[in-house]
Structure formats: C-alpha cells, structure tokens
Amino acid sequence: MTDLQDLYQELILDHGRRPRNFGALSGTSRSAEGYNPLCGDKVKVYVKMDGDTVKDISFEGAGCAISTASASIMTEILKGKTRTEAEELFQTFHELVTGQKAQLQAPELGKLAVFSGVSEFPIRVKCATLAWHTLRAALNDADEVISTE
Ligand code: ZN
C-alpha cells in the first residue's frame, strides 16, 4: 500500500508543479472563478462545449499542490466527456474524497483515484473539489465567484 501512496504523492506533486491545460482558452468559452478561503486556493476554469460534450477545458489560478493537481487532472479527464458524465464523475469523486466510497468501488475515476488519501484530511476536501465546483458553475454559466465557504 505504501508504494501506491508514494506513487499517488508523486502524481499530485507532478501535476501541482507542472499543471496540464494551464492558461485561458482562446475564443468563446464559458468560465467561472472559484475561491477556497480556508486554504487560499483560487482557480478559474474555462470550458468550451461542442453541443453537450466538453471540447476543450483549461484552468488558471494559484493554490496548494492538491488544488492545482486536482484542477490539472480534472481537465485531462473531462476532455471529450458529456456534461452528464462530468457531473457523474464529480459525484463519485466527491464520494471518494469524503470517504463515502472506497477507491475500488470507483474504477471509473482512473487517475483521479490519486486523491483517495484526501479522505483522511477533511480540511483538504475543499482543495480537491474546488476546481469541480468551479467547473459546475462554468457549465451553468454562473457569473459570481464560487466560494467553498
Ligand atoms: Zn488548498
């Protein structure tokens, strides 16, 4: 189990240091901003839809390794997914990081499983879910800044 945890730690640090899909999307896209005052994490999520499918997605912001890695991995995973699939993944991911679901019960999460350890640190749950809450706001075309508080 320790090896797996080390691997997870590595992936989170890697995505935290070199986030993927980082930067604003050009052209027309929806966006929303999120803020986690508990930790100081800030994120802006951009999403370009093709009908009901996520055609492109990116993010900008500054925060702790967990919030940055979560946003980075989220953007990797959601490209090509439908809105409904994105919403379902968020539900499952939320259950994983809050400890309501074990990792083995959620194989569809793929790489997102690296955040399973967050369930042992309730204060970090908001770091891990900030990008997802913000994505939801972007999809709903919400204009206000989303706060986890
Ligand atoms: Zn954080």
mmCIF file of N, CA, C and O in Angstrom, residues 50-143:
data_model
loop_
_atom_site.group_PDB
_atom_site.id
_atom_site.type_symbol
_atom_site.label_atom_id
_atom_site.label_comp_id
_atom_site.label_asym_id
_atom_site.label_seq_id
_atom_site.Cartn_x
_atom_site.Cartn_y
_atom_site.Cartn_z
ATOM 1 N N ASP A 50 -19.023 21.519 -27.187
ATOM 2 C CA ASP A 50 -19.480 21.218 -28.530
ATOM 3 C C ASP A 50 -20.791 20.476 -28.325
ATOM 4 O O ASP A 50 -20.794 19.292 -28.043
ATOM 5 N N GLY A 51 -21.885 21.225 -28.400
ATOM 6 C CA GLY A 51 -23.171 20.647 -28.034
ATOM 7 C C GLY A 51 -23.142 20.296 -26.564
ATOM 8 O O GLY A 51 -22.980 21.163 -25.715
ATOM 9 N N ASP A 52 -23.215 19.004 -26.276
ATOM 10 C CA ASP A 52 -23.259 18.560 -24.888
ATOM 11 C C ASP A 52 -21.914 17.999 -24.426
ATOM 12 O O ASP A 52 -21.794 17.477 -23.333
ATOM 13 N N THR A 53 -20.909 18.116 -25.276
ATOM 14 C CA THR A 53 -19.614 17.498 -24.993
ATOM 15 C C THR A 53 -18.550 18.546 -24.698
ATOM 16 O O THR A 53 -18.524 19.604 -25.335
ATOM 17 N N VAL A 54 -17.704 18.231 -23.734
ATOM 18 C CA VAL A 54 -16.592 19.117 -23.403
ATOM 19 C C VAL A 54 -15.551 19.005 -24.518
ATOM 20 O O VAL A 54 -14.906 17.980 -24.673
ATOM 21 N N LYS A 55 -15.437 20.084 -25.292
ATOM 22 C CA LYS A 55 -14.498 20.057 -26.421
ATOM 23 C C LYS A 55 -13.108 20.443 -25.942
ATOM 24 O O LYS A 55 -12.115 19.864 -26.347
ATOM 25 N N ASP A 56 -13.049 21.452 -25.084
ATOM 26 C CA ASP A 56 -11.760 21.884 -24.561
ATOM 27 C C ASP A 56 -11.978 22.442 -23.164
ATOM 28 O O ASP A 56 -13.045 22.991 -22.871
ATOM 29 N N ILE A 57 -10.965 22.293 -22.349
ATOM 30 C CA ILE A 57 -11.095 22.759 -20.965
ATOM 31 C C ILE A 57 -9.706 23.130 -20.445
ATOM 32 O O ILE A 57 -8.718 22.480 -20.774
ATOM 33 N N SER A 58 -9.648 24.215 -19.689
ATOM 34 C CA SER A 58 -8.366 24.633 -19.129
ATOM 35 C C SER A 58 -8.617 25.369 -17.824
ATOM 36 O O SER A 58 -9.771 25.618 -17.453
ATOM 37 N N PHE A 59 -7.540 25.714 -17.151
ATOM 38 C CA PHE A 59 -7.711 26.462 -15.910
ATOM 39 C C PHE A 59 -6.509 27.364 -15.649
ATOM 40 O O PHE A 59 -5.437 27.185 -16.230
ATOM 41 N N GLU A 60 -6.738 28.331 -14.797
ATOM 42 C CA GLU A 60 -5.676 29.229 -14.326
ATOM 43 C C GLU A 60 -5.869 29.373 -12.839
ATOM 44 O O GLU A 60 -6.956 29.159 -12.332
ATOM 45 N N GLY A 61 -4.838 29.787 -12.156
ATOM 46 C CA GLY A 61 -5.024 30.057 -10.747
ATOM 47 C C GLY A 61 -3.786 29.745 -9.948
ATOM 48 O O GLY A 61 -2.749 29.370 -10.488
ATOM 49 N N ALA A 62 -3.927 29.922 -8.661
ATOM 50 C CA ALA A 62 -2.820 29.665 -7.755
ATOM 51 C C ALA A 62 -3.384 29.053 -6.488
ATOM 52 O O ALA A 62 -4.408 29.485 -5.970
ATOM 53 N N GLY A 63 -2.717 28.023 -6.022
ATOM 54 C CA GLY A 63 -3.202 27.374 -4.813
ATOM 55 C C GLY A 63 -2.221 26.316 -4.370
ATOM 56 O O GLY A 63 -1.116 26.222 -4.893
ATOM 57 N N CYS A 64 -2.663 25.496 -3.440
ATOM 58 C CA CYS A 64 -1.795 24.451 -2.918
ATOM 59 C C CYS A 64 -1.651 23.333 -3.951
ATOM 60 O O CYS A 64 -2.366 23.301 -4.957
ATOM 61 N N ALA A 65 -0.744 22.418 -3.708
ATOM 62 C CA ALA A 65 -0.479 21.324 -4.655
ATOM 63 C C ALA A 65 -1.744 20.517 -4.923
ATOM 64 O O ALA A 65 -1.992 20.113 -6.059
ATOM 65 N N ILE A 66 -2.553 20.309 -3.895
ATOM 66 C CA ILE A 66 -3.745 19.476 -4.097
ATOM 67 C C ILE A 66 -4.759 20.164 -5.004
ATOM 68 O O ILE A 66 -5.306 19.548 -5.915
ATOM 69 N N SER A 67 -4.996 21.453 -4.785
ATOM 70 C CA SER A 67 -5.990 22.142 -5.620
ATOM 71 C C SER A 67 -5.495 22.253 -7.060
ATOM 72 O O SER A 67 -6.267 22.071 -8.001
ATOM 73 N N THR A 68 -4.218 22.526 -7.246
ATOM 74 C CA THR A 68 -3.674 22.649 -8.597
ATOM 75 C C THR A 68 -3.672 21.295 -9.300
ATOM 76 O O THR A 68 -4.087 21.181 -10.458
ATOM 77 N N ALA A 69 -3.237 20.256 -8.594
ATOM 78 C CA ALA A 69 -3.204 18.920 -9.199
ATOM 79 C C ALA A 69 -4.615 18.439 -9.523
ATOM 80 O O ALA A 69 -4.849 17.823 -10.560
ATOM 81 N N SER A 70 -5.560 18.754 -8.653
ATOM 82 C CA SER A 70 -6.933 18.333 -8.887
ATOM 83 C C SER A 70 -7.491 18.999 -10.141
ATOM 84 O O SER A 70 -8.121 18.349 -10.982
ATOM 85 N N ALA A 71 -7.237 20.294 -10.297
ATOM 86 C CA ALA A 71 -7.708 21.018 -11.484
ATOM 87 C C ALA A 71 -7.026 20.459 -12.733
ATOM 88 O O ALA A 71 -7.661 20.245 -13.766
ATOM 89 N N SER A 72 -5.730 20.194 -12.627
ATOM 90 C CA SER A 72 -4.959 19.699 -13.763
ATOM 91 C C SER A 72 -5.478 18.336 -14.226
ATOM 92 O O SER A 72 -5.733 18.116 -15.413
ATOM 93 N N ILE A 73 -5.651 17.427 -13.288
ATOM 94 C CA ILE A 73 -6.113 16.076 -13.642
ATOM 95 C C ILE A 73 -7.568 16.120 -14.114
ATOM 96 O O ILE A 73 -7.960 15.419 -15.041
ATOM 97 N N MET A 74 -8.356 16.998 -13.516
ATOM 98 C CA MET A 74 -9.756 17.157 -13.944
ATOM 99 C C MET A 74 -9.818 17.546 -15.419
ATOM 100 O O MET A 74 -10.598 16.970 -16.184
ATOM 101 N N THR A 75 -8.981 18.503 -15.817
ATOM 102 C CA THR A 75 -9.036 18.948 -17.219
ATOM 103 C C THR A 75 -8.592 17.828 -18.167
ATOM 104 O O THR A 75 -9.118 17.712 -19.264
ATOM 105 N N GLU A 76 -7.653 16.996 -17.719
ATOM 106 C CA GLU A 76 -7.218 15.877 -18.556
ATOM 107 C C GLU A 76 -8.348 14.878 -18.757
ATOM 108 O O GLU A 76 -8.533 14.339 -19.831
ATOM 109 N N ILE A 77 -9.063 14.633 -17.663
ATOM 110 C CA ILE A 77 -10.074 13.576 -17.682
ATOM 111 C C ILE A 77 -11.362 13.986 -18.387
ATOM 112 O O ILE A 77 -12.031 13.174 -19.005
ATOM 113 N N LEU A 78 -11.686 15.278 -18.330
ATOM 114 C CA LEU A 78 -13.010 15.684 -18.815
ATOM 115 C C LEU A 78 -13.095 15.971 -20.312
ATOM 116 O O LEU A 78 -14.189 16.073 -20.853
ATOM 117 N N LYS A 79 -11.955 16.094 -20.961
ATOM 118 C CA LYS A 79 -11.996 16.370 -22.402
ATOM 119 C C LYS A 79 -12.699 15.232 -23.116
ATOM 120 O O LYS A 79 -12.325 14.074 -22.971
ATOM 121 N N GLY A 80 -13.739 15.562 -23.865
ATOM 122 C CA GLY A 80 -14.461 14.544 -24.617
ATOM 123 C C GLY A 80 -15.633 13.935 -23.861
ATOM 124 O O GLY A 80 -16.402 13.161 -24.406
ATOM 125 N N LYS A 81 -15.762 14.290 -22.576
ATOM 126 C CA LYS A 81 -16.884 13.755 -21.776
ATOM 127 C C LYS A 81 -18.123 14.638 -21.983
ATOM 128 O O LYS A 81 -18.013 15.817 -22.277
ATOM 129 N N THR A 82 -19.280 14.036 -21.791
ATOM 130 C CA THR A 82 -20.501 14.834 -21.856
ATOM 131 C C THR A 82 -20.716 15.519 -20.509
ATOM 132 O O THR A 82 -20.085 15.179 -19.500
ATOM 133 N N ARG A 83 -21.623 16.466 -20.541
ATOM 134 C CA ARG A 83 -21.963 17.195 -19.326
ATOM 135 C C ARG A 83 -22.448 16.247 -18.227
ATOM 136 O O ARG A 83 -22.089 16.381 -17.062
ATOM 137 N N THR A 84 -23.276 15.295 -18.621
ATOM 138 C CA THR A 84 -23.804 14.330 -17.652
ATOM 139 C C THR A 84 -22.685 13.468 -17.084
ATOM 140 O O THR A 84 -22.623 13.214 -15.879
ATOM 141 N N GLU A 85 -21.768 13.027 -17.949
ATOM 142 C CA GLU A 85 -20.645 12.221 -17.473
ATOM 143 C C GLU A 85 -19.769 13.021 -16.511
ATOM 144 O O GLU A 85 -19.287 12.493 -15.508
ATOM 145 N N ALA A 86 -19.581 14.298 -16.823
ATOM 146 C CA ALA A 86 -18.787 15.169 -15.954
ATOM 147 C C ALA A 86 -19.441 15.284 -14.580
ATOM 148 O O ALA A 86 -18.777 15.186 -13.541
ATOM 149 N N GLU A 87 -20.736 15.456 -14.584
ATOM 150 C CA GLU A 87 -21.483 15.591 -13.327
ATOM 151 C C GLU A 87 -21.401 14.298 -12.514
ATOM 152 O O GLU A 87 -21.198 14.318 -11.307
ATOM 153 N N GLU A 88 -21.499 13.159 -13.197
ATOM 154 C CA GLU A 88 -21.416 11.862 -12.514
ATOM 155 C C GLU A 88 -20.029 11.638 -11.930
ATOM 156 O O GLU A 88 -19.885 11.133 -10.816
ATOM 157 N N LEU A 89 -19.003 12.038 -12.694
ATOM 158 C CA LEU A 89 -17.628 11.892 -12.193
ATOM 159 C C LEU A 89 -17.417 12.757 -10.957
ATOM 160 O O LEU A 89 -16.755 12.343 -10.009
ATOM 161 N N PHE A 90 -17.976 13.952 -10.976
ATOM 162 C CA PHE A 90 -17.847 14.838 -9.823
ATOM 163 C C PHE A 90 -18.494 14.195 -8.591
ATOM 164 O O PHE A 90 -17.916 14.183 -7.503
ATOM 165 N N GLN A 91 -19.680 13.634 -8.772
ATOM 166 C CA GLN A 91 -20.368 12.955 -7.661
ATOM 167 C C GLN A 91 -19.482 11.861 -7.067
ATOM 168 O O GLN A 91 -19.279 11.782 -5.858
ATOM 169 N N THR A 92 -18.965 11.012 -7.945
ATOM 170 C CA THR A 92 -18.153 9.889 -7.492
ATOM 171 C C THR A 92 -16.867 10.382 -6.842
ATOM 172 O O THR A 92 -16.435 9.871 -5.804
ATOM 173 N N PHE A 93 -16.246 11.383 -7.473
ATOM 174 C CA PHE A 93 -15.009 11.954 -6.937
ATOM 175 C C PHE A 93 -15.269 12.529 -5.538
ATOM 176 O O PHE A 93 -14.484 12.337 -4.605
ATOM 177 N N HIS A 94 -16.396 13.204 -5.391
ATOM 178 C CA HIS A 94 -16.745 13.789 -4.102
ATOM 179 C C HIS A 94 -16.915 12.697 -3.050
ATOM 180 O O HIS A 94 -16.470 12.828 -1.910
ATOM 181 N N GLU A 95 -17.551 11.604 -3.453
ATOM 182 C CA GLU A 95 -17.733 10.479 -2.525
ATOM 183 C C GLU A 95 -16.395 9.861 -2.130
ATOM 184 O O GLU A 95 -16.200 9.436 -1.001
ATOM 185 N N LEU A 96 -15.459 9.850 -3.086
ATOM 186 C CA LEU A 96 -14.132 9.289 -2.812
ATOM 187 C C LEU A 96 -13.377 10.163 -1.803
ATOM 188 O O LEU A 96 -12.855 9.666 -0.805
ATOM 189 N N VAL A 97 -13.333 11.473 -2.046
ATOM 190 C CA VAL A 97 -12.510 12.330 -1.185
ATOM 191 C C VAL A 97 -13.162 12.572 0.175
ATOM 192 O O VAL A 97 -12.489 12.985 1.110
ATOM 193 N N THR A 98 -14.470 12.308 0.283
ATOM 194 C CA THR A 98 -15.105 12.442 1.584
ATOM 195 C C THR A 98 -15.206 11.087 2.290
ATOM 196 O O THR A 98 -15.787 10.990 3.364
ATOM 197 N N GLY A 99 -14.650 10.044 1.661
ATOM 198 C CA GLY A 99 -14.591 8.745 2.298
ATOM 199 C C GLY A 99 -15.895 7.957 2.267
ATOM 200 O O GLY A 99 -16.041 6.956 2.957
ATOM 201 N N GLN A 100 -16.860 8.394 1.452
ATOM 202 C CA GLN A 100 -18.119 7.642 1.356
ATOM 203 C C GLN A 100 -17.982 6.472 0.402
ATOM 204 O O GLN A 100 -18.826 5.579 0.383
ATOM 205 N N LYS A 101 -16.963 6.525 -0.417
ATOM 206 C CA LYS A 101 -16.758 5.454 -1.377
ATOM 207 C C LYS A 101 -15.285 5.080 -1.362
ATOM 208 O O LYS A 101 -14.423 5.953 -1.342
ATOM 209 N N ALA A 102 -14.999 3.781 -1.381
ATOM 210 C CA ALA A 102 -13.607 3.346 -1.462
ATOM 211 C C ALA A 102 -13.173 3.393 -2.914
ATOM 212 O O ALA A 102 -13.991 3.334 -3.824
ATOM 213 N N GLN A 103 -11.878 3.493 -3.082
ATOM 214 C CA GLN A 103 -11.302 3.602 -4.414
ATOM 215 C C GLN A 103 -11.699 2.445 -5.320
ATOM 216 O O GLN A 103 -11.967 2.623 -6.498
ATOM 217 N N LEU A 104 -11.757 1.229 -4.731
ATOM 218 C CA LEU A 104 -12.084 0.052 -5.530
ATOM 219 C C LEU A 104 -13.511 0.085 -6.046
ATOM 220 O O LEU A 104 -13.839 -0.574 -7.019
ATOM 221 N N GLN A 105 -14.353 0.868 -5.377
ATOM 222 C CA GLN A 105 -15.748 0.959 -5.811
ATOM 223 C C GLN A 105 -15.914 1.968 -6.938
ATOM 224 O O GLN A 105 -17.023 2.187 -7.418
ATOM 225 N N ALA A 106 -14.840 2.629 -7.305
ATOM 226 C CA ALA A 106 -14.961 3.705 -8.281
ATOM 227 C C ALA A 106 -13.876 3.634 -9.355
ATOM 228 O O ALA A 106 -13.107 4.565 -9.531
ATOM 229 N N PRO A 107 -13.810 2.513 -10.092
ATOM 230 C CA PRO A 107 -12.756 2.366 -11.110
ATOM 231 C C PRO A 107 -12.854 3.427 -12.211
ATOM 232 O O PRO A 107 -11.864 3.749 -12.852
ATOM 233 N N GLU A 108 -14.052 3.982 -12.417
ATOM 234 C CA GLU A 108 -14.229 4.977 -13.491
ATOM 235 C C GLU A 108 -13.455 6.263 -13.236
ATOM 236 O O GLU A 108 -13.292 7.080 -14.130
ATOM 237 N N LEU A 109 -12.991 6.426 -12.003
ATOM 238 C CA LEU A 109 -12.263 7.657 -11.698
ATOM 239 C C LEU A 109 -10.862 7.687 -12.302
ATOM 240 O O LEU A 109 -10.281 8.760 -12.454
ATOM 241 N N GLY A 110 -10.321 6.521 -12.634
ATOM 242 C CA GLY A 110 -8.995 6.489 -13.234
ATOM 243 C C GLY A 110 -7.976 7.220 -12.380
ATOM 244 O O GLY A 110 -7.859 6.986 -11.181
ATOM 245 N N LYS A 111 -7.286 8.150 -13.018
ATOM 246 C CA LYS A 111 -6.219 8.886 -12.361
ATOM 247 C C LYS A 111 -6.684 9.695 -11.151
ATOM 248 O O LYS A 111 -5.907 10.016 -10.258
ATOM 249 N N LEU A 112 -7.964 10.022 -11.131
ATOM 250 C CA LEU A 112 -8.495 10.810 -10.007
ATOM 251 C C LEU A 112 -8.383 10.054 -8.687
ATOM 252 O O LEU A 112 -8.493 10.641 -7.614
ATOM 253 N N ALA A 113 -8.152 8.743 -8.771
ATOM 254 C CA ALA A 113 -8.005 7.927 -7.570
ATOM 255 C C ALA A 113 -6.833 8.388 -6.713
ATOM 256 O O ALA A 113 -6.770 8.077 -5.525
ATOM 257 N N VAL A 114 -5.908 9.156 -7.310
ATOM 258 C CA VAL A 114 -4.758 9.615 -6.526
ATOM 259 C C VAL A 114 -5.189 10.484 -5.346
ATOM 260 O O VAL A 114 -4.428 10.690 -4.416
ATOM 261 N N PHE A 115 -6.435 10.966 -5.394
ATOM 262 C CA PHE A 115 -6.893 11.827 -4.300
ATOM 263 C C PHE A 115 -7.618 11.060 -3.193
ATOM 264 O O PHE A 115 -8.189 11.663 -2.296
ATOM 265 N N SER A 116 -7.588 9.732 -3.258
ATOM 266 C CA SER A 116 -8.301 8.946 -2.250
ATOM 267 C C SER A 116 -7.798 9.253 -0.842
ATOM 268 O O SER A 116 -8.563 9.242 0.122
ATOM 269 N N GLY A 117 -6.493 9.554 -0.715
ATOM 270 C CA GLY A 117 -5.931 9.844 0.604
ATOM 271 C C GLY A 117 -6.478 11.102 1.242
ATOM 272 O O GLY A 117 -6.366 11.296 2.457
ATOM 273 N N VAL A 118 -7.095 11.960 0.429
ATOM 274 C CA VAL A 118 -7.644 13.222 0.947
ATOM 275 C C VAL A 118 -8.739 12.955 1.986
ATOM 276 O O VAL A 118 -8.954 13.756 2.892
ATOM 277 N N SER A 119 -9.406 11.801 1.868
ATOM 278 C CA SER A 119 -10.496 11.500 2.797
ATOM 279 C C SER A 119 -10.023 11.457 4.243
ATOM 280 O O SER A 119 -10.811 11.587 5.169
ATOM 281 N N GLU A 120 -8.709 11.264 4.430
ATOM 282 C CA GLU A 120 -8.177 11.262 5.797
ATOM 283 C C GLU A 120 -7.897 12.674 6.302
ATOM 284 O O GLU A 120 -7.551 12.867 7.462
ATOM 285 N N PHE A 121 -8.016 13.653 5.420
ATOM 286 C CA PHE A 121 -7.748 15.042 5.796
ATOM 287 C C PHE A 121 -8.913 15.927 5.382
ATOM 288 O O PHE A 121 -8.849 16.597 4.351
ATOM 289 N N PRO A 122 -9.995 15.918 6.184
ATOM 290 C CA PRO A 122 -11.224 16.617 5.790
ATOM 291 C C PRO A 122 -11.005 18.067 5.356
ATOM 292 O O PRO A 122 -11.702 18.566 4.474
ATOM 293 N N ILE A 123 -10.003 18.722 5.932
ATOM 294 C CA ILE A 123 -9.787 20.132 5.591
ATOM 295 C C ILE A 123 -9.298 20.296 4.151
ATOM 296 O O ILE A 123 -9.460 21.351 3.541
ATOM 297 N N ARG A 124 -8.722 19.210 3.584
ATOM 298 C CA ARG A 124 -8.225 19.291 2.208
ATOM 299 C C ARG A 124 -9.288 18.937 1.169
ATOM 300 O O ARG A 124 -9.043 19.059 -0.026
ATOM 301 N N VAL A 125 -10.460 18.495 1.638
ATOM 302 C CA VAL A 125 -11.510 18.117 0.686
ATOM 303 C C VAL A 125 -11.874 19.300 -0.203
ATOM 304 O O VAL A 125 -12.074 19.170 -1.413
ATOM 305 N N LYS A 126 -11.910 20.485 0.400
ATOM 306 C CA LYS A 126 -12.269 21.673 -0.384
ATOM 307 C C LYS A 126 -11.191 22.034 -1.393
ATOM 308 O O LYS A 126 -11.486 22.579 -2.451
ATOM 309 N N CYS A 127 -9.953 21.734 -1.065
ATOM 310 C CA CYS A 127 -8.862 21.951 -2.027
ATOM 311 C C CYS A 127 -9.077 21.042 -3.236
ATOM 312 O O CYS A 127 -8.903 21.459 -4.381
ATOM 313 N N ALA A 128 -9.447 19.799 -2.956
ATOM 314 C CA ALA A 128 -9.574 18.799 -4.022
ATOM 315 C C ALA A 128 -10.818 19.018 -4.880
ATOM 316 O O ALA A 128 -10.839 18.639 -6.049
ATOM 317 N N THR A 129 -11.864 19.617 -4.299
ATOM 318 C CA THR A 129 -13.112 19.738 -5.055
ATOM 319 C C THR A 129 -13.345 21.137 -5.632
ATOM 320 O O THR A 129 -14.285 21.331 -6.394
ATOM 321 N N LEU A 130 -12.479 22.093 -5.291
ATOM 322 C CA LEU A 130 -12.688 23.475 -5.749
ATOM 323 C C LEU A 130 -12.849 23.576 -7.272
ATOM 324 O O LEU A 130 -13.788 24.211 -7.765
ATOM 325 N N ALA A 131 -11.946 22.953 -8.011
ATOM 326 C CA ALA A 131 -11.999 23.041 -9.477
ATOM 327 C C ALA A 131 -13.308 22.463 -10.013
ATOM 328 O O ALA A 131 -13.870 22.965 -10.982
ATOM 329 N N TRP A 132 -13.782 21.411 -9.362
ATOM 330 C CA TRP A 132 -15.027 20.767 -9.819
ATOM 331 C C TRP A 132 -16.242 21.650 -9.560
ATOM 332 O O TRP A 132 -17.123 21.750 -10.404
ATOM 333 N N HIS A 133 -16.285 22.258 -8.379
ATOM 334 C CA HIS A 133 -17.381 23.188 -8.091
ATOM 335 C C HIS A 133 -17.354 24.337 -9.099
ATOM 336 O O HIS A 133 -18.403 24.796 -9.559
ATOM 337 N N THR A 134 -16.144 24.779 -9.423
ATOM 338 C CA THR A 134 -15.998 25.903 -10.346
ATOM 339 C C THR A 134 -16.407 25.503 -11.760
ATOM 340 O O THR A 134 -17.063 26.271 -12.469
ATOM 341 N N LEU A 135 -16.047 24.291 -12.147
ATOM 342 C CA LEU A 135 -16.465 23.778 -13.454
ATOM 343 C C LEU A 135 -17.991 23.756 -13.548
ATOM 344 O O LEU A 135 -18.575 24.162 -14.542
ATOM 345 N N ARG A 136 -18.621 23.285 -12.487
ATOM 346 C CA ARG A 136 -20.079 23.205 -12.485
ATOM 347 C C ARG A 136 -20.677 24.594 -12.699
ATOM 348 O O ARG A 136 -21.627 24.771 -13.459
ATOM 349 N N ALA A 137 -20.088 25.587 -12.033
ATOM 350 C CA ALA A 137 -20.569 26.964 -12.195
ATOM 351 C C ALA A 137 -20.366 27.433 -13.631
ATOM 352 O O ALA A 137 -21.228 28.099 -14.216
ATOM 353 N N ALA A 138 -19.237 27.074 -14.226
ATOM 354 C CA ALA A 138 -18.958 27.481 -15.609
ATOM 355 C C ALA A 138 -19.989 26.856 -16.546
ATOM 356 O O ALA A 138 -20.506 27.505 -17.450
ATOM 357 N N LEU A 139 -20.309 25.591 -16.314
ATOM 358 C CA LEU A 139 -21.282 24.908 -17.175
ATOM 359 C C LEU A 139 -22.674 25.506 -17.005
ATOM 360 O O LEU A 139 -23.473 25.528 -17.922
ATOM 361 N N ASN A 140 -22.926 26.007 -15.811
ATOM 362 C CA ASN A 140 -24.233 26.618 -15.555
ATOM 363 C C ASN A 140 -24.236 28.107 -15.891
ATOM 364 O O ASN A 140 -25.199 28.799 -15.615
ATOM 365 N N ASP A 141 -23.097 28.585 -16.426
ATOM 366 C CA ASP A 141 -22.982 29.992 -16.793
ATOM 367 C C ASP A 141 -23.194 30.940 -15.624
ATOM 368 O O ASP A 141 -23.750 32.016 -15.779
ATOM 369 N N ALA A 142 -22.732 30.525 -14.463
ATOM 370 C CA ALA A 142 -22.871 31.383 -13.292
ATOM 371 C C ALA A 142 -21.804 32.478 -13.353
ATOM 372 O O ALA A 142 -20.668 32.211 -13.712
ATOM 373 N N ASP A 143 -22.172 33.680 -13.036
ATOM 374 C CA ASP A 143 -21.224 34.791 -13.135
ATOM 375 C C ASP A 143 -20.486 35.064 -11.837
ATOM 376 O O ASP A 143 -19.393 35.599 -11.842
#
